[in-house]
XYZ file of C-alpha atoms in Angstrom:
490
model
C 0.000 0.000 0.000
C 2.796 2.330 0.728
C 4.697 0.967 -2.311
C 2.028 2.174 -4.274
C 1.102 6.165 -2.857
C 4.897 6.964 -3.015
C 4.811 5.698 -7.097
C 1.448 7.413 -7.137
C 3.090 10.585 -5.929
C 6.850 10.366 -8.317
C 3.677 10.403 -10.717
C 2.430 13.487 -9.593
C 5.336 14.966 -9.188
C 6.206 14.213 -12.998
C 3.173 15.444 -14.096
C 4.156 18.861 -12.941
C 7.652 18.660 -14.651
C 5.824 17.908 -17.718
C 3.268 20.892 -17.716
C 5.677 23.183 -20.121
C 5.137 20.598 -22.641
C 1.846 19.370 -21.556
C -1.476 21.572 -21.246
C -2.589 22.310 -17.886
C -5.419 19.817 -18.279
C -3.483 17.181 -19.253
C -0.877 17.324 -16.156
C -4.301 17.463 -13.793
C -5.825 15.127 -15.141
C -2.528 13.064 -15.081
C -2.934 13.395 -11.263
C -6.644 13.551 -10.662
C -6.340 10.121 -12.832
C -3.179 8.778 -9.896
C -5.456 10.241 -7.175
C -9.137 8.307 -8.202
C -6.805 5.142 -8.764
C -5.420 5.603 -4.944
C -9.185 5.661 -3.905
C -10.230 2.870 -5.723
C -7.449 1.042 -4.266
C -9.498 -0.414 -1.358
C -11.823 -2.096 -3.590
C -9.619 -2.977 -6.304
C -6.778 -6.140 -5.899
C -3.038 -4.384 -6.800
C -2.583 -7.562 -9.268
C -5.334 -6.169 -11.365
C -3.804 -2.602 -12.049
C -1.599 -2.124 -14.346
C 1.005 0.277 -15.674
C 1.727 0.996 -19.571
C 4.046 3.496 -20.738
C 3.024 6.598 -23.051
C 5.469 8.910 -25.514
C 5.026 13.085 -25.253
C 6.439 13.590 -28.499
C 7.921 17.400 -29.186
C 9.112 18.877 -32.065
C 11.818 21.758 -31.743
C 10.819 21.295 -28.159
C 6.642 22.085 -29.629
C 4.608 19.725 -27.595
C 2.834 17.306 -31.100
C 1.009 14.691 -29.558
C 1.411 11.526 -27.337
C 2.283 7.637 -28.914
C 1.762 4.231 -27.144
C 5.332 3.589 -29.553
C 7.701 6.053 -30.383
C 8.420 3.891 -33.301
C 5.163 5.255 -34.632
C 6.873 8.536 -35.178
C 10.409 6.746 -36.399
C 8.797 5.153 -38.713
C 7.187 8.152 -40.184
C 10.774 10.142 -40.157
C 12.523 7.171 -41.469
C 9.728 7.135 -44.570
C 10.320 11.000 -45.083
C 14.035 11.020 -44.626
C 14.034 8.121 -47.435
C 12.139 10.457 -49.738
C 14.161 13.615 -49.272
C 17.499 11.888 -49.842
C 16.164 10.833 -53.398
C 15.509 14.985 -54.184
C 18.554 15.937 -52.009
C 21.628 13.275 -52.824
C 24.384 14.891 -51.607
C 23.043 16.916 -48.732
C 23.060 15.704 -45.003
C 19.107 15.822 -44.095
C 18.177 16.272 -40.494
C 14.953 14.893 -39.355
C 15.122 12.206 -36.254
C 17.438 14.923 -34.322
C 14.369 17.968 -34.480
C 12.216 15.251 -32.663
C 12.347 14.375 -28.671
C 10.113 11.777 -26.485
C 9.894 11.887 -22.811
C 8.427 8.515 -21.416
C 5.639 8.316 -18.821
C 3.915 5.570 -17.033
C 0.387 5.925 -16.829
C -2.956 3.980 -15.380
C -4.855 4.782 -18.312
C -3.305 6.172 -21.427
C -4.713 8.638 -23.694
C -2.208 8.551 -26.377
C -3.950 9.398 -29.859
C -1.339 8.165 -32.583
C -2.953 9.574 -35.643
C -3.326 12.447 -34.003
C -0.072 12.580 -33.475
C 1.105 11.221 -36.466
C -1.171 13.850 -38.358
C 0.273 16.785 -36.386
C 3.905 15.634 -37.184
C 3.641 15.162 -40.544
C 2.067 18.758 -40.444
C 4.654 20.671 -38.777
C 7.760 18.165 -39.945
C 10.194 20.489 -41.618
C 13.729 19.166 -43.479
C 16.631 20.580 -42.257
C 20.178 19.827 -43.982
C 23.549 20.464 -41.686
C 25.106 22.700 -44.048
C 28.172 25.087 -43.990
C 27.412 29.197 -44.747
C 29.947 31.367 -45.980
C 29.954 34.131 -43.954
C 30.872 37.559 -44.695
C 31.445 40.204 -42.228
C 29.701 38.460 -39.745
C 26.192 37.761 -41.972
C 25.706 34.339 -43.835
C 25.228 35.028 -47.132
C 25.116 31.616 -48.754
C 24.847 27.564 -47.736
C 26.854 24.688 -49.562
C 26.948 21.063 -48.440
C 29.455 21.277 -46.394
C 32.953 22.686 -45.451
C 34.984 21.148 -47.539
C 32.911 22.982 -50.879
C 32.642 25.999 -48.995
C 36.030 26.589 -48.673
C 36.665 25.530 -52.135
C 34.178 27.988 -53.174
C 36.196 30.607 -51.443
C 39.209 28.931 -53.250
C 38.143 29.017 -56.552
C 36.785 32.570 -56.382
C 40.565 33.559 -55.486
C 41.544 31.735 -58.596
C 40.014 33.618 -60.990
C 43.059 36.029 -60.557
C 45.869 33.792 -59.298
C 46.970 30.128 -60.054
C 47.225 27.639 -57.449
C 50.779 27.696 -57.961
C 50.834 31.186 -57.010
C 48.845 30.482 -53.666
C 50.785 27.716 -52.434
C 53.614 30.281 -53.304
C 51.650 33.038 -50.690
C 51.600 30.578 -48.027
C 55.237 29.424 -48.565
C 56.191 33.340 -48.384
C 53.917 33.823 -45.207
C 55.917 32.347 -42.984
C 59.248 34.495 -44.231
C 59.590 38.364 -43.658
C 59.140 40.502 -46.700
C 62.782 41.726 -45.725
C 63.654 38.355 -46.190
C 62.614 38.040 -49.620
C 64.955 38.660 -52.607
C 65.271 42.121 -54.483
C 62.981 41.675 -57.756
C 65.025 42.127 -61.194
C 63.980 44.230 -63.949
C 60.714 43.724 -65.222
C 60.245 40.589 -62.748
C 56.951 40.624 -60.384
C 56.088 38.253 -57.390
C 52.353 38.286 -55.567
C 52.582 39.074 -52.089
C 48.995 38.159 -50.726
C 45.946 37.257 -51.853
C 43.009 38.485 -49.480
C 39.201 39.379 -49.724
C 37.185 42.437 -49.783
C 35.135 41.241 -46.959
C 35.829 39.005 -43.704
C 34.865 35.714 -44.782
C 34.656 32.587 -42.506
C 32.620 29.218 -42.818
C 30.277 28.159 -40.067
C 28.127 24.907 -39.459
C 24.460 25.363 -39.422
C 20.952 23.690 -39.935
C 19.033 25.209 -42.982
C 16.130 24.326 -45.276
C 17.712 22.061 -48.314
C 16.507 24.173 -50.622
C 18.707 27.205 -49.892
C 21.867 24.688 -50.302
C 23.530 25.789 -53.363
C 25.766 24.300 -55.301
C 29.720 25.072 -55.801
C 29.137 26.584 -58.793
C 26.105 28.370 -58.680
C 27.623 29.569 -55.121
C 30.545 30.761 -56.825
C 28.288 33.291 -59.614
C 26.420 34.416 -56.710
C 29.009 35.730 -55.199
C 30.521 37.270 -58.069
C 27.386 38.343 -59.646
C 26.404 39.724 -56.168
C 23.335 42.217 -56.217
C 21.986 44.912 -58.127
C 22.047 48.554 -56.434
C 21.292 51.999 -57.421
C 23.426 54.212 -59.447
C 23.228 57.838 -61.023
C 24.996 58.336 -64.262
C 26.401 61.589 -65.884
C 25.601 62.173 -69.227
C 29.088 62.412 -71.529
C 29.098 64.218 -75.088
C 27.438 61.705 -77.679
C 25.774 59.960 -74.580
C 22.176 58.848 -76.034
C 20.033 56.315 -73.964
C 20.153 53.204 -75.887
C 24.244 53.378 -75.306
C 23.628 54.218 -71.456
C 21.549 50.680 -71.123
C 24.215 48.926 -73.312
C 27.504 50.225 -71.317
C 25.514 48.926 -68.151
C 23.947 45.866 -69.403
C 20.247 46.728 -69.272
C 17.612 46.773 -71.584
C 16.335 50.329 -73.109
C 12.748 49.008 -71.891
C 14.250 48.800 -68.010
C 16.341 51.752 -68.396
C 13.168 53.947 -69.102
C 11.074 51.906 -66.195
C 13.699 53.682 -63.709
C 13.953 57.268 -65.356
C 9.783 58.072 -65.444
C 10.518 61.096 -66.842
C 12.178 60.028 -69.971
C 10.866 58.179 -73.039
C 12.785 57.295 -76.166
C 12.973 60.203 -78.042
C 14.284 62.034 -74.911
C 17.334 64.536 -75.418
C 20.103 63.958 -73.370
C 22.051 66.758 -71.836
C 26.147 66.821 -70.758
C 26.283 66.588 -66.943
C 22.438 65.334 -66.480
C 21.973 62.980 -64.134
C 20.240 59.819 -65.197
C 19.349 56.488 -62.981
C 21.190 53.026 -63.629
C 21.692 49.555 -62.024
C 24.696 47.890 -61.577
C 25.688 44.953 -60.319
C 27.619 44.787 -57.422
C 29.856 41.477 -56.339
C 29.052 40.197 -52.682
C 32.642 39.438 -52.588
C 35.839 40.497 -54.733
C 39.254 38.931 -54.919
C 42.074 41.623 -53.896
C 46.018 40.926 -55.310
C 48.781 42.602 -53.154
C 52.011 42.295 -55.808
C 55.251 43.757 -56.233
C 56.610 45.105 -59.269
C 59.972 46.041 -60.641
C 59.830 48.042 -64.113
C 62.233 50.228 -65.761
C 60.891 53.981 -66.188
C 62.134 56.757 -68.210
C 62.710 60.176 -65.671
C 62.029 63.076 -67.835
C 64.563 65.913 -68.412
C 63.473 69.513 -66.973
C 63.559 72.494 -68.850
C 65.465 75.548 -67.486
C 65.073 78.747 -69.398
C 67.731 81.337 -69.207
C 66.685 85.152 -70.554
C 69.218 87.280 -72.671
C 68.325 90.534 -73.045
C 70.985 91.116 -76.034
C 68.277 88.722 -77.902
C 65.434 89.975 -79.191
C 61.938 88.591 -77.526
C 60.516 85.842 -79.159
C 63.620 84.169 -80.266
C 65.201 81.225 -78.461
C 68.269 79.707 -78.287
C 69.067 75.635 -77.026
C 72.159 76.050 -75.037
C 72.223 72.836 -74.039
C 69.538 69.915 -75.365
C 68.141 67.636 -72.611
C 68.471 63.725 -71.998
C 65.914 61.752 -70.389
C 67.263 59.524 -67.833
C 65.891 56.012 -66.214
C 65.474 54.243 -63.459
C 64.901 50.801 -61.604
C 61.215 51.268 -59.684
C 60.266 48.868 -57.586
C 56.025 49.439 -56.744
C 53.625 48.127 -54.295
C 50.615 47.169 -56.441
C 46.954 46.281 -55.213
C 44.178 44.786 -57.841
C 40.469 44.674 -56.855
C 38.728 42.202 -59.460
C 41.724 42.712 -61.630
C 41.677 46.465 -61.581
C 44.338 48.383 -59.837
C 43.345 50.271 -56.702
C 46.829 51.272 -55.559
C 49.788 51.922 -56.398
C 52.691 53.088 -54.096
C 56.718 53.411 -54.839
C 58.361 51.494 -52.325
C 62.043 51.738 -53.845
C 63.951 53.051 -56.896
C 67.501 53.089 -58.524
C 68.710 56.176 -60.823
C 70.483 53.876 -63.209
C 70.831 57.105 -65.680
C 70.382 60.864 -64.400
C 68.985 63.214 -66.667
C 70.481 65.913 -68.900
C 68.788 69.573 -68.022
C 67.143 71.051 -71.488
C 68.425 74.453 -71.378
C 66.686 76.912 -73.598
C 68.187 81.305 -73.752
C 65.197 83.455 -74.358
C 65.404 86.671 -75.872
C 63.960 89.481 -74.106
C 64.991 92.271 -75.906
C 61.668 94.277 -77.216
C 62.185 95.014 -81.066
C 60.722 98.157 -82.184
C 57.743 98.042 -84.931
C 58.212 101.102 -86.210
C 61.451 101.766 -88.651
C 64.173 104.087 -88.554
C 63.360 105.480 -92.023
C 66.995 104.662 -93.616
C 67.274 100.811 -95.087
C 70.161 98.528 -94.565
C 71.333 96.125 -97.090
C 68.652 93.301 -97.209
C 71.799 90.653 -98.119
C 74.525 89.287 -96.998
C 77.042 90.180 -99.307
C 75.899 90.420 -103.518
C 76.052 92.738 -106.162
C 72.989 94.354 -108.061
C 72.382 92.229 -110.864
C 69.565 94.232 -111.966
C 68.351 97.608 -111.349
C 64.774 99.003 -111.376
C 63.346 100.317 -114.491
C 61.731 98.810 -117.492
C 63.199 95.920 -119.505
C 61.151 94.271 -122.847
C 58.245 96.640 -122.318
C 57.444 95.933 -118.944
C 58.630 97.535 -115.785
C 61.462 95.645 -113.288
C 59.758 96.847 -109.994
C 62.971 96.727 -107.985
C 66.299 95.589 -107.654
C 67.880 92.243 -107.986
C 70.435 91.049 -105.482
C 72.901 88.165 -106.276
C 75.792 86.215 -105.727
C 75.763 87.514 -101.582
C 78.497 85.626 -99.609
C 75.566 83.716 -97.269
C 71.851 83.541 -98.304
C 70.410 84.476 -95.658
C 67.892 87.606 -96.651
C 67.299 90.361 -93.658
C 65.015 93.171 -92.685
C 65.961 96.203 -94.051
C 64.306 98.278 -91.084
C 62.233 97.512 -88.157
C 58.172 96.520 -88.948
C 55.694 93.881 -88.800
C 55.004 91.409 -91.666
C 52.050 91.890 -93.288
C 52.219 88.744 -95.467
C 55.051 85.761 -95.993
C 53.554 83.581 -98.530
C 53.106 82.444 -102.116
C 52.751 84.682 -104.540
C 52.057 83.853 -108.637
C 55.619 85.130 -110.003
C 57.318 86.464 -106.820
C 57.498 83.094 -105.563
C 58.018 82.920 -101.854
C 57.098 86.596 -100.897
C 57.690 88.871 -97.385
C 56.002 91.968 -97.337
C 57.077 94.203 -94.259
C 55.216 97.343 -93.463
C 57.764 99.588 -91.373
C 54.806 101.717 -89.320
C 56.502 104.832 -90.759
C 54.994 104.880 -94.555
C 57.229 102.928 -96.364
C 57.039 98.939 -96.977
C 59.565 96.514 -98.279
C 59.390 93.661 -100.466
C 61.829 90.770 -100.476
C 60.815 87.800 -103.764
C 61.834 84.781 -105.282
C 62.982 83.258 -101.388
C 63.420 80.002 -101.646
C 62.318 79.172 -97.381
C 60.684 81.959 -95.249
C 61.555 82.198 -91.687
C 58.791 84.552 -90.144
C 54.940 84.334 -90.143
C 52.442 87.254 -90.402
C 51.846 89.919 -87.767
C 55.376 89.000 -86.291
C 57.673 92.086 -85.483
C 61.009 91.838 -86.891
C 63.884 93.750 -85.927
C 66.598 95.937 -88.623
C 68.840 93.191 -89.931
C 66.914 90.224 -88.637
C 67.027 86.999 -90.548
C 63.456 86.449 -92.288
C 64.087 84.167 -95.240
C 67.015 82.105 -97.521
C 67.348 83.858 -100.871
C 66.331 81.579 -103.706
C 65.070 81.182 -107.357
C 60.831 80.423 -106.618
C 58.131 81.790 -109.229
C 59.306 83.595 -112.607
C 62.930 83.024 -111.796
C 66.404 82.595 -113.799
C 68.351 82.261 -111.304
C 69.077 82.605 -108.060
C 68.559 86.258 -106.138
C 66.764 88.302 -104.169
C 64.065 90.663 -105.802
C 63.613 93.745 -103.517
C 60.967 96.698 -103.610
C 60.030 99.790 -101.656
C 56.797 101.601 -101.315
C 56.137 104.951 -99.646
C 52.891 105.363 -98.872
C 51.641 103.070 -101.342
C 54.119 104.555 -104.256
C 56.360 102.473 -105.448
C 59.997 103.488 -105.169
C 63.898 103.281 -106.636
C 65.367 101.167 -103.634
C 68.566 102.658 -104.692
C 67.446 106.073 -103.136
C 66.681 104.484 -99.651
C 68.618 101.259 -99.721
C 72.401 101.497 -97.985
C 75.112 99.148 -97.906
């Protein structure tokens, strides 16, 4: 009899553990059930009672129902689990460990096993232990496992190294950069490979649906997600060739600009909106470089004031030099981000292009008395009229250099062709009289340039109606034309 209250009461007692799982009802009637049986004990022989053992099954620690069997409900798993593994072959499906059973003796069971059967297949979820890639702290994608998550991680490093290269990186890790030889000319050597984000792999339970692939992984990661952009507008920028450059059609590229349409006039500097895609993850290259660079010689100018402005003089011609630069060289994706010189070698200094420049100020305006035009000569001809037609000026030849100068200070009003003339300067001398100067065969001034008395402006020659070579040479006082002889010394 004792034997029998103190089980009576560990059944009580149990009961009350159970009432987070069990409804309220359920635990009192567990013990109103323990207490009638007590009562009835008198009456009733202890050989006649007997215990039988129910399940509480919970899912995810959700009470679902209560079994006589528990291998009711293992059954059922085992006949699901069976089934996924046919859709999901190489994923690890998780169904036995979401369910629990906690055991109780009872008088007179109440376990309903289609009930609970019914409510398990109900609320039964798959779950697959998988592996997430993490990036800066937030998973962002589920393979089968560790292993093909990290060779997704791997392979996305890949697509800019070998795997040559990164055993290479963790060869060099473990010897100090100082350590490592001095790179030859034109020789390179990767330095580390790293990611744009923190990326780790952790263990977890998901729905096997969200398990990707390696490879579809991998293009989700690269391919990333699509975000927001404004655009410029460039010269020539229409809005067919804004979609193109950013791979969207002209029928999306209108559905985010509302205001445009497809005749729509583009602007410079309006601002129109685009999508781009951007990678959930990008590869970064640390590498350093050794290349061979030209240094450019600097110009130094030196004024003279004995030459007249404008002219210039090389005193000395420059030399580039070169050098051995060795660069610190970071690649996002392939493109470089930065680049910072870390060492160099002048192999070759440069030469200093030195340059005199004239800074004596020419007059315009002439002195009113000529100097000899040549360098040297003779007048082979004078002015006057020979078969009929009149020799406007004089004819120099023969001079000891052919260099042709100014006769006074002026501007030039034209240096050019000129039918019969040939190569023509024309110099008007701000003081009523102009010059003349034919038949050159190179001119050295242009128009509107002042030139100085006795400047060099051309190389006497035998260009247009010619016999030979001289210089042809005229005056004019306002507008007349004039003997040069009268004017001209020597």
């Amino acid at each position: 009899m004792l034997n029998l209250k103190k089980k009576l009461s560990d059944l009580a007692i149990r009961a009350k553990s159970l009432k987070s799982g069990l409804s309220h009802k359920k635990a009192t009637a567990a013990v109103l059930t323990a207490a009638l049986t007590l009562g009835a004990y008198n009456t009733v022989s202890a050989d006649s009672m007997k215990l039988t053992t129910v399940y509480y099954v919970y899912l995810n620690d959700t009470y679902i129902g209560t079994v006589t069997n528990k291998e009711i409900v293992k059954q059922i798993i085992a006949e699901k689990q069976e089934k996924l593994a046919s859709s999901y072959k190489d994923i690890d499906i998780a169904l036995g460990s979401q369910v629990k059973y906690i055991p109780e003796q009872v008088f007179r069971s109440t376990a309903n096993n289609s009930e609970a059967v019914e409510n398990l297949e109900k609320e039964l979820q798959p779950q697959a232990d998988a592996s997430a890639i993490v990036l800066d702290g937030k998973p962002v994608v589920y393979l089968a496992d560790k292993q093909t998550a990290d060779d997704v991680l791997k392979k996305l490093k890949m697509k800019y190294v070998t795997e040559a290269q990164l055993n290479e990186i963790e060869t060099q890790k473990s010897v100090s950069q100082n350590a490592l030889p001095p790179l030859k000319e034109n020789e390179s050597r990767i330095l580390d490979v790293r990611l744009s984000k923190n990326a780790s792999v952790e263990d977890v339970r998901i729905a096997p649906g969200k398990v990707l692939t390696a490879e579809q992984a991998l293009t989700f990661l690269q391919k990333g997600t699509l975000e927001d952009r404004k655009y410029k507008v460039k010269d020539g920028d229409v809005l067919g060739s804004i979609a193109n450059d950013h791979q969207l059609s002209l029928a999306d590229m209108l559905a985010i600009n509302p205001g445009l349409n497809e005749d729509s006039v583009l602007k410079p500097e309006q601002e129109v909106n685009i999508t781009v895609t951007v990678p959930l993850l990008e590869v970064i290259v640390d590498k350093e470089v050794s290349q061979k660079e030209i240094i450019p010689f600097k110009n130094e100018y030196i004024n003279d004031s004995s030459l007249p402005k404008g002219e210039k003089k090389v005193k000395q011609a420059g030399e580039n030099g070169n050098r051995l630069a060795t660069y610190t060289v970071s690649e996002q994706n392939g493109k470089a981000i930065k680049k910072i010189l870390t060492k160099q070698e002048v192999l070759v200094q440069p030469v200093k292009h030195i340059v005199i420049k004239g800074t004596k100020v020419i007059p315009s305006r002439g002195e009113g008395s000529f100097s000899w035009p040549a360098v040297g000569g003779y007048i082979s001809s004078q002015m006057g009229y020979r078969d009929g037609k009149l020799h406007k000026g004089i004819d120099i030849a023969r001079p000891s250099s052919y260099t042709i100068k100014a006769a006074d200070n002026g501007i030039v009003v034209s240096a050019g062709w000129d039918g019969g003339y040939g190569n023509k300067i024309v110099i008007d001398h701000q003081n009523g009289f102009q010059t003349v100067y034919g038949h050159l065969s190179s001119i050295r001034v242009s128009p509107g340039e002042t030139v100085g008395k006795g400047s060099a402006i051309g190389v006497m020659g035998s260009t247009g109606d010619s016999t030979g070579v001289h210089l042809h040479f005229e005056v004019y006082k306002n507008g007349s034309l004039k003997n040069p002889l009268s004017y001209i010394g020597r």
